[in-house]
């Protein structure tokens, strides 16, 4: 018997592909987004403490109560909003599980979901597995600007979900409150839910502030907002994220979550709760931390053939290699791995129909030495090109 694939055209994610290629070629990996420096030792200490205390059995399905309370307090401090930890917060296996669960809750057979390209690669397969169809609206480089009139034209009777992502991976742009107003006006009289991927909420540069859908009263009522402790606490391997949504949406999300991940690593949840209770300010320095890394990388790439694009947020940086070649980005990224021993992430896999572009994504969540070494190798490559 030939097993019938439900996702015949889906391969391995570009992040895994590039990380494997990096390992095979002995390249410096500034592709897949994960830190190469340690977590705060105090946080590690709280994990040990929770294990020693015996917090080693199933956590509550919806998440450890102490953690959900800390999350509600954190949201109040960041966005001056009130969130009920009992009925509106769910802890999930990374933000990715929140995204998957929210999509399964919102999209049914024959429904359409609006997604903006370049889109994070987890969205579309989840929509298709729910029986839905993705309507992809391209944001064109280098500005990656939203055309709300075009969005309006894409909405139809079958549209049930719209996925937003700000700060945006991989374009490094951020949405502003006026754009949320434009979106709210477009979907006001339609049965459309918003899924807002806000995992880089604390990583905004140059004094910008994050515009959360949760702080937009109209969108708040119809949105799943998704966040990530992996990004915020530099611990992507912990796989802890959470979803904030009104009680009726949360109820449906939890129906999926309870039969998917069911519950999330207990000691890690207790540890995060204690850590953030002990130091609620711990996450506030993230923007400045990554802004310094952005500026360091940018300074080190000056005068090379890699042009650094403006970055408003996320822990990524786009570079344009057009002065060094016109190969498509997959070919160029592979050349960079082989010839410069630098692994990056090409942008075309994030588009249904990639526009002509010569952009690569670099990860800023690296030690300064790593970023300096990467820039050095890129400078040498550029000099040879
Ligand atoms: N979020 C990470 C990135 O954008 C990738 C996570 C993954 O590999 N699936 O690099």
CSV table of C-alpha atoms and ligand atoms in Angstrom, one decimal:
chain,number,residue,atom,x,y,z
A,1,UNK,CA,0.0,0.0,0.0
A,2,UNK,CA,1.2,3.5,-0.8
A,3,UNK,CA,0.5,5.8,2.1
A,4,UNK,CA,-1.4,8.8,1.1
A,5,UNK,CA,0.3,12.0,2.2
A,6,UNK,CA,-1.9,14.8,3.4
A,7,UNK,CA,0.9,17.3,2.8
A,8,UNK,CA,2.6,15.9,-0.3
A,9,UNK,CA,4.3,19.1,-1.2
A,10,UNK,CA,5.7,19.8,2.3
A,11,UNK,CA,9.3,19.1,2.9
A,12,UNK,CA,11.5,19.6,6.0
A,13,UNK,CA,11.4,23.2,7.3
A,14,UNK,CA,14.1,25.5,6.0
A,15,UNK,CA,15.3,26.1,9.6
A,16,UNK,CA,16.1,22.4,10.0
A,17,UNK,CA,17.5,22.1,6.5
A,18,UNK,CA,19.9,25.0,7.0
A,19,UNK,CA,20.9,23.8,10.5
A,20,UNK,CA,21.7,20.4,9.2
A,21,UNK,CA,23.7,21.9,6.3
A,22,UNK,CA,25.6,24.0,8.8
A,23,UNK,CA,26.5,21.0,10.8
A,24,UNK,CA,27.5,19.0,7.7
A,25,UNK,CA,29.7,21.8,6.3
A,26,UNK,CA,31.1,22.9,9.7
A,27,UNK,CA,29.6,26.3,9.1
A,28,UNK,CA,28.8,29.0,11.7
A,29,UNK,CA,25.0,28.8,12.1
A,30,UNK,CA,23.4,32.2,12.1
A,31,UNK,CA,20.3,30.8,10.4
A,32,UNK,CA,17.8,29.1,12.6
A,33,UNK,CA,16.7,31.4,15.4
A,34,UNK,CA,18.1,30.3,18.7
A,35,UNK,CA,20.6,31.8,21.2
A,36,UNK,CA,24.1,30.4,21.5
A,37,UNK,CA,24.6,31.8,25.0
A,38,UNK,CA,23.4,30.4,28.3
A,39,UNK,CA,20.1,31.2,30.1
A,40,UNK,CA,20.1,33.2,33.3
A,41,UNK,CA,21.6,30.9,36.0
A,42,UNK,CA,18.8,32.0,38.4
A,43,UNK,CA,16.3,30.6,36.0
A,44,UNK,CA,18.2,27.3,35.9
A,45,UNK,CA,18.3,27.3,39.7
A,46,UNK,CA,14.5,27.6,39.9
A,47,UNK,CA,14.2,24.5,37.6
A,48,UNK,CA,16.4,22.5,39.8
A,49,UNK,CA,14.4,23.7,42.8
A,50,UNK,CA,11.0,22.7,41.2
A,51,UNK,CA,12.4,19.2,40.4
A,52,UNK,CA,13.7,18.8,43.9
A,53,UNK,CA,10.4,19.8,45.3
A,54,UNK,CA,8.8,17.0,43.3
A,55,UNK,CA,7.0,19.1,40.6
A,56,UNK,CA,7.5,16.2,38.2
A,57,UNK,CA,4.0,15.0,37.4
A,58,UNK,CA,1.5,16.3,35.0
A,59,UNK,CA,0.9,20.0,35.2
A,60,UNK,CA,-2.7,21.2,35.0
A,61,UNK,CA,-3.9,20.9,31.4
A,62,UNK,CA,-4.3,24.7,31.0
A,63,UNK,CA,-1.0,25.5,32.6
A,64,UNK,CA,0.3,25.9,36.1
A,65,UNK,CA,-1.9,28.5,37.9
A,66,UNK,CA,1.0,30.5,39.3
A,67,UNK,CA,2.5,30.9,35.9
A,68,UNK,CA,-0.9,32.0,34.3
A,69,UNK,CA,-1.1,34.6,37.1
A,70,UNK,CA,2.4,35.8,36.4
A,71,UNK,CA,1.5,36.0,32.7
A,72,UNK,CA,-1.7,38.1,33.4
A,73,UNK,CA,0.4,40.5,35.6
A,74,UNK,CA,3.0,40.7,32.9
A,75,UNK,CA,0.4,41.6,30.3
A,76,UNK,CA,-1.1,44.2,32.6
A,77,UNK,CA,2.3,45.8,33.1
A,78,UNK,CA,3.2,45.7,29.4
A,79,UNK,CA,-0.1,46.7,27.8
A,80,UNK,CA,-2.3,48.0,30.6
A,81,UNK,CA,-4.9,45.4,30.0
A,82,UNK,CA,-6.8,43.0,32.2
A,83,UNK,CA,-6.6,39.3,31.4
A,84,UNK,CA,-8.3,36.6,33.5
A,85,UNK,CA,-5.7,33.8,34.1
A,86,UNK,CA,-8.4,31.3,34.7
A,87,UNK,CA,-10.3,31.6,31.5
A,88,UNK,CA,-8.1,33.4,29.1
A,89,UNK,CA,-4.5,32.0,29.4
A,90,UNK,CA,-3.3,28.6,28.2
A,91,UNK,CA,0.2,27.4,28.4
A,92,UNK,CA,1.3,25.3,25.3
A,93,UNK,CA,4.2,23.5,23.8
A,94,UNK,CA,6.0,26.5,22.4
A,95,UNK,CA,4.1,29.2,20.5
A,96,UNK,CA,3.9,26.7,17.6
A,97,UNK,CA,1.4,24.6,19.5
A,98,UNK,CA,-0.7,27.6,20.3
A,99,UNK,CA,-0.7,28.5,16.6
A,100,UNK,CA,-1.7,25.0,15.7
A,101,UNK,CA,-4.5,24.8,18.3
A,102,UNK,CA,-5.9,28.2,17.4
A,103,UNK,CA,-6.0,27.3,13.7
A,104,UNK,CA,-7.7,24.0,14.4
A,105,UNK,CA,-10.2,25.8,16.6
A,106,UNK,CA,-11.0,28.5,14.1
A,107,UNK,CA,-10.7,26.9,10.6
A,108,UNK,CA,-13.0,24.1,9.3
A,109,UNK,CA,-13.4,22.3,6.0
A,110,UNK,CA,-13.7,24.7,3.1
A,111,UNK,CA,-12.8,27.8,5.2
A,112,UNK,CA,-10.2,30.3,4.1
A,113,UNK,CA,-7.5,31.9,6.2
A,114,UNK,CA,-5.6,35.1,5.2
A,115,UNK,CA,-1.9,34.9,5.6
A,116,UNK,CA,0.7,37.5,4.7
A,117,UNK,CA,3.8,36.4,2.9
A,118,UNK,CA,6.6,36.1,3.8
A,119,UNK,CA,4.8,33.8,6.3
A,120,UNK,CA,6.2,31.8,9.1
A,121,UNK,CA,6.2,28.2,7.8
A,122,UNK,CA,4.0,26.7,10.5
A,123,UNK,CA,0.8,28.5,9.4
A,124,UNK,CA,-0.1,27.0,6.1
A,125,UNK,CA,0.2,23.2,6.9
A,126,UNK,CA,-1.9,23.7,10.0
A,127,UNK,CA,-4.6,25.4,8.0
A,128,UNK,CA,-4.6,22.7,5.4
A,129,UNK,CA,-4.7,19.9,8.0
A,130,UNK,CA,-7.8,21.7,9.3
A,131,UNK,CA,-9.4,21.4,5.8
A,132,UNK,CA,-8.9,25.0,5.1
A,133,UNK,CA,-7.3,27.0,2.3
A,134,UNK,CA,-4.7,29.7,2.7
A,135,UNK,CA,-5.1,32.9,0.9
A,136,UNK,CA,-1.7,34.5,0.8
A,137,UNK,CA,-1.2,38.2,0.4
A,138,UNK,CA,2.4,39.1,-0.5
A,139,UNK,CA,4.2,41.9,1.3
A,140,UNK,CA,6.8,43.2,-1.1
A,141,UNK,CA,10.5,43.8,-0.1
A,142,UNK,CA,12.1,46.0,1.0
A,143,UNK,CA,9.3,47.7,2.9
A,144,UNK,CA,7.0,44.7,3.4
A,145,UNK,CA,4.1,47.1,3.8
A,146,UNK,CA,0.5,46.1,4.2
A,147,UNK,CA,-2.0,47.2,1.6
A,148,UNK,CA,-5.2,47.2,3.5
A,149,UNK,CA,-7.3,47.8,0.4
A,150,UNK,CA,-5.8,44.6,-1.0
A,151,UNK,CA,-6.6,42.8,2.2
A,152,UNK,CA,-10.2,44.0,2.0
A,153,UNK,CA,-10.5,42.6,-1.6
A,154,UNK,CA,-9.2,39.2,-0.4
A,155,UNK,CA,-11.9,38.8,2.3
A,156,UNK,CA,-14.8,36.6,1.2
A,157,UNK,CA,-17.7,34.7,2.6
A,158,UNK,CA,-15.5,31.8,3.5
A,159,UNK,CA,-12.8,33.8,5.3
A,160,UNK,CA,-12.7,32.7,8.9
A,161,UNK,CA,-9.2,33.6,10.1
A,162,UNK,CA,-6.5,36.2,9.5
A,163,UNK,CA,-3.0,35.6,10.8
A,164,UNK,CA,-0.9,38.6,11.9
A,165,UNK,CA,2.7,38.5,13.0
A,166,UNK,CA,4.4,41.5,14.6
A,167,UNK,CA,7.3,42.0,15.1
A,168,UNK,CA,7.5,40.1,11.9
A,169,UNK,CA,9.6,37.1,11.2
A,170,UNK,CA,11.3,37.1,8.7
A,171,UNK,CA,10.9,40.7,7.5
A,172,UNK,CA,11.9,42.4,10.8
A,173,UNK,CA,9.1,44.9,10.5
A,174,UNK,CA,6.5,45.9,13.1
A,175,UNK,CA,2.9,46.9,12.8
A,176,UNK,CA,1.6,50.2,14.4
A,177,UNK,CA,-1.7,50.8,16.2
A,178,UNK,CA,-3.2,52.6,13.1
A,179,UNK,CA,-2.8,49.4,11.1
A,180,UNK,CA,-4.6,47.5,13.8
A,181,UNK,CA,-7.4,50.1,13.4
A,182,UNK,CA,-7.4,49.5,9.6
A,183,UNK,CA,-7.7,45.8,10.1
A,184,UNK,CA,-10.4,46.1,12.8
A,185,UNK,CA,-12.5,48.2,10.4
A,186,UNK,CA,-12.1,45.7,7.6
A,187,UNK,CA,-13.3,42.7,9.6
A,188,UNK,CA,-15.8,44.5,11.8
A,189,UNK,CA,-19.0,43.0,10.3
A,190,UNK,CA,-17.5,39.7,9.3
A,191,UNK,CA,-17.1,36.4,11.2
A,192,UNK,CA,-13.4,36.5,11.1
A,193,UNK,CA,-11.0,35.6,14.0
A,194,UNK,CA,-7.5,37.0,14.3
A,195,UNK,CA,-4.5,34.9,15.2
A,196,UNK,CA,-1.8,37.2,16.3
A,197,UNK,CA,1.7,35.8,16.5
A,198,UNK,CA,3.5,38.2,18.9
A,199,UNK,CA,6.4,36.0,20.0
A,200,UNK,CA,8.9,38.9,19.5
A,201,UNK,CA,6.8,41.3,21.6
A,202,UNK,CA,9.7,42.5,23.7
A,203,UNK,CA,12.2,42.8,20.8
A,204,UNK,CA,11.5,46.2,19.3
A,205,UNK,CA,14.2,48.7,18.4
A,206,UNK,CA,14.8,52.5,18.4
A,207,UNK,CA,12.2,53.3,21.0
A,208,UNK,CA,9.3,51.6,19.2
A,209,UNK,CA,6.5,50.1,21.3
A,210,UNK,CA,4.8,46.8,20.5
A,211,UNK,CA,1.2,47.1,19.3
A,212,UNK,CA,-0.5,44.1,20.7
A,213,UNK,CA,-4.0,43.0,19.5
A,214,UNK,CA,-4.7,42.6,23.1
A,215,UNK,CA,-4.4,46.3,23.7
A,216,UNK,CA,-6.9,47.0,20.8
A,217,UNK,CA,-10.3,46.7,22.4
A,218,UNK,CA,-12.1,45.6,19.3
A,219,UNK,CA,-9.5,43.1,18.1
A,220,UNK,CA,-9.1,41.8,21.7
A,221,UNK,CA,-12.6,40.3,21.5
A,222,UNK,CA,-11.9,38.2,18.5
A,223,UNK,CA,-8.2,37.4,18.7
A,224,UNK,CA,-5.9,34.6,19.8
A,225,UNK,CA,-2.6,36.2,20.8
A,226,UNK,CA,0.4,33.9,21.0
A,227,UNK,CA,3.6,34.5,23.0
A,228,UNK,CA,6.8,32.6,23.7
A,229,UNK,CA,9.0,32.1,26.7
A,230,UNK,CA,11.5,30.5,24.4
A,231,UNK,CA,12.2,33.9,22.8
A,232,UNK,CA,11.7,35.9,25.9
A,233,UNK,CA,13.9,33.9,28.3
A,234,UNK,CA,16.5,32.7,25.7
A,235,UNK,CA,15.4,29.1,26.1
A,236,UNK,CA,14.0,27.9,22.7
A,237,UNK,CA,14.5,24.3,23.7
A,238,UNK,CA,12.1,24.5,26.6
A,239,UNK,CA,9.2,24.7,24.2
A,240,UNK,CA,7.0,26.9,26.4
A,241,UNK,CA,4.6,29.4,24.9
A,242,UNK,CA,1.1,30.6,25.7
A,243,UNK,CA,-2.1,31.8,24.1
A,244,UNK,CA,-4.2,34.6,25.4
A,245,UNK,CA,-7.8,34.8,24.1
A,246,UNK,CA,-11.3,35.6,25.4
A,247,UNK,CA,-13.0,32.8,27.3
A,248,UNK,CA,-15.1,31.5,24.4
A,249,UNK,CA,-12.1,31.2,22.2
A,250,UNK,CA,-9.9,29.8,25.0
A,251,UNK,CA,-12.5,27.2,25.7
A,252,UNK,CA,-12.3,25.9,22.1
A,253,UNK,CA,-8.5,26.2,22.0
A,254,UNK,CA,-8.2,24.1,25.2
A,255,UNK,CA,-10.4,21.3,23.6
A,256,UNK,CA,-7.6,20.9,21.0
A,257,UNK,CA,-4.7,21.5,23.4
A,258,UNK,CA,-5.9,18.8,25.8
A,259,UNK,CA,-5.8,16.1,23.1
A,260,UNK,CA,-2.6,17.5,21.5
A,261,UNK,CA,0.2,18.3,24.0
A,262,UNK,CA,-2.3,17.9,27.0
A,263,UNK,CA,0.0,19.6,29.5
A,264,UNK,CA,3.5,21.2,29.5
A,265,UNK,CA,6.7,20.4,31.4
A,266,UNK,CA,5.7,21.1,35.0
A,267,UNK,CA,9.1,22.1,36.6
A,268,UNK,CA,9.8,24.5,33.8
A,269,UNK,CA,6.4,26.2,34.3
A,270,UNK,CA,7.0,26.6,38.1
A,271,UNK,CA,10.5,27.9,37.4
A,272,UNK,CA,9.4,30.5,35.0
A,273,UNK,CA,6.6,31.6,37.4
A,274,UNK,CA,9.1,32.0,40.2
A,275,UNK,CA,11.7,33.7,38.1
A,276,UNK,CA,9.3,36.3,36.7
A,277,UNK,CA,7.8,36.8,40.1
A,278,UNK,CA,11.2,37.4,41.6
A,279,UNK,CA,12.1,39.8,38.8
A,280,UNK,CA,9.2,41.1,36.8
A,281,UNK,CA,11.5,43.5,35.0
A,282,UNK,CA,13.7,40.6,33.6
A,283,UNK,CA,12.2,40.9,30.1
A,284,UNK,CA,12.2,44.6,29.7
A,285,UNK,CA,15.8,44.9,28.6
A,286,UNK,CA,15.4,42.6,25.7
A,287,UNK,CA,14.9,45.3,23.1
A,288,UNK,CA,18.1,47.1,24.1
A,289,UNK,CA,20.0,43.8,24.3
A,290,UNK,CA,19.2,42.8,20.8
A,291,UNK,CA,19.4,46.4,19.5
A,292,UNK,CA,23.1,46.4,20.5
A,293,UNK,CA,23.6,43.2,18.7
A,294,UNK,CA,21.8,44.5,15.6
A,295,UNK,CA,24.1,47.6,15.7
A,296,UNK,CA,27.2,45.5,16.2
A,297,UNK,CA,26.4,43.3,13.2
A,298,UNK,CA,25.4,46.2,11.1
A,299,UNK,CA,28.7,48.1,11.9
A,300,UNK,CA,30.8,45.0,11.1
A,301,UNK,CA,29.1,44.5,7.8
A,302,UNK,CA,29.6,48.1,6.7
A,303,UNK,CA,31.7,48.3,3.5
A,304,UNK,CA,31.0,44.7,2.5
A,305,UNK,CA,28.8,43.6,-0.4
A,306,UNK,CA,26.0,42.7,2.1
A,307,UNK,CA,23.6,45.6,2.5
A,308,UNK,CA,21.9,45.7,5.9
A,309,UNK,CA,18.1,46.4,5.7
A,310,UNK,CA,16.3,48.5,8.4
A,311,UNK,CA,15.1,46.3,11.2
A,312,UNK,CA,12.3,47.4,13.5
A,313,UNK,CA,12.3,44.3,15.7
A,314,UNK,CA,12.6,40.5,16.1
A,315,UNK,CA,16.0,38.9,16.8
A,316,UNK,CA,16.8,38.7,13.1
A,317,UNK,CA,18.5,41.0,10.5
A,318,UNK,CA,18.0,40.9,6.8
A,319,UNK,CA,20.9,41.5,4.4
A,320,UNK,CA,20.7,42.1,0.6
A,321,UNK,CA,23.4,40.4,-1.4
A,322,UNK,CA,22.5,41.9,-4.8
A,323,UNK,CA,26.0,43.5,-5.1
A,324,UNK,CA,27.5,40.0,-4.9
A,325,UNK,CA,25.4,38.0,-7.3
A,326,UNK,CA,22.0,37.5,-8.7
A,327,UNK,CA,21.6,33.8,-7.9
A,328,UNK,CA,18.3,32.9,-6.3
A,329,UNK,CA,18.5,33.0,-2.6
A,330,UNK,CA,18.5,29.2,-2.1
A,331,UNK,CA,21.5,28.9,-4.4
A,332,UNK,CA,23.2,31.9,-2.8
A,333,UNK,CA,22.6,30.7,0.7
A,334,UNK,CA,24.1,27.3,-0.2
A,335,UNK,CA,27.1,29.0,-1.7
A,336,UNK,CA,27.6,31.0,1.4
A,337,UNK,CA,27.6,27.8,3.5
A,338,UNK,CA,30.1,26.1,1.3
A,339,UNK,CA,32.4,29.1,0.5
A,340,UNK,CA,32.1,31.3,3.6
A,341,UNK,CA,31.0,28.7,6.1
A,342,UNK,CA,28.1,30.8,7.1
A,343,UNK,CA,24.6,29.4,7.4
A,344,UNK,CA,21.7,31.8,6.9
A,345,UNK,CA,18.0,31.6,6.1
A,346,UNK,CA,16.8,32.4,2.5
A,347,UNK,CA,13.5,34.3,2.3
A,348,UNK,CA,11.8,32.7,-0.7
A,349,UNK,CA,10.5,29.6,1.2
A,350,UNK,CA,8.3,32.0,3.2
A,351,UNK,CA,6.4,33.0,0.0
A,352,UNK,CA,3.8,31.1,-2.1
A,353,UNK,CA,5.1,33.0,-5.1
A,354,UNK,CA,8.4,34.6,-4.2
A,355,UNK,CA,9.0,38.1,-5.8
A,356,UNK,CA,12.5,38.7,-7.2
A,357,UNK,CA,14.7,39.4,-4.3
A,358,UNK,CA,18.2,38.8,-3.0
A,359,UNK,CA,17.6,38.7,0.8
A,360,UNK,CA,19.0,36.4,3.6
A,361,UNK,CA,18.0,36.4,7.2
A,362,UNK,CA,20.6,36.3,9.9
A,363,UNK,CA,19.9,35.6,13.6
A,364,UNK,CA,21.0,38.2,16.1
A,365,UNK,CA,20.6,36.0,19.2
A,366,UNK,CA,24.2,35.1,19.3
A,367,UNK,CA,27.2,36.0,21.4
A,368,UNK,CA,29.0,39.2,20.2
A,369,UNK,CA,32.0,37.0,19.2
A,370,UNK,CA,29.7,34.8,17.0
A,371,UNK,CA,28.3,37.9,15.3
A,372,UNK,CA,31.8,39.3,14.8
A,373,UNK,CA,33.1,36.0,13.4
A,374,UNK,CA,30.1,35.8,11.0
A,375,UNK,CA,30.6,39.3,9.8
A,376,UNK,CA,34.4,38.6,9.3
A,377,UNK,CA,33.6,35.6,7.2
A,378,UNK,CA,31.0,37.5,5.2
A,379,UNK,CA,33.6,40.3,4.7
A,380,UNK,CA,36.2,37.9,3.4
A,381,UNK,CA,33.6,36.2,1.1
A,382,UNK,CA,32.5,39.7,-0.2
A,383,UNK,CA,36.2,40.6,-0.9
A,384,UNK,CA,36.6,37.5,-3.0
A,385,UNK,CA,33.3,37.8,-4.9
B,1,LIG,N1,11.4,30.3,15.1
B,1,LIG,C1,12.7,29.8,14.6
B,1,LIG,C2,13.2,30.7,13.4
B,1,LIG,O1,12.4,31.5,12.9
B,1,LIG,C3,12.6,28.5,14.0
B,1,LIG,C4,12.0,27.4,14.7
B,1,LIG,C5,12.1,26.1,14.0
B,1,LIG,O2,13.1,25.7,13.6
B,1,LIG,N2,11.0,25.5,13.7
B,1,LIG,O3,14.3,30.6,13.1
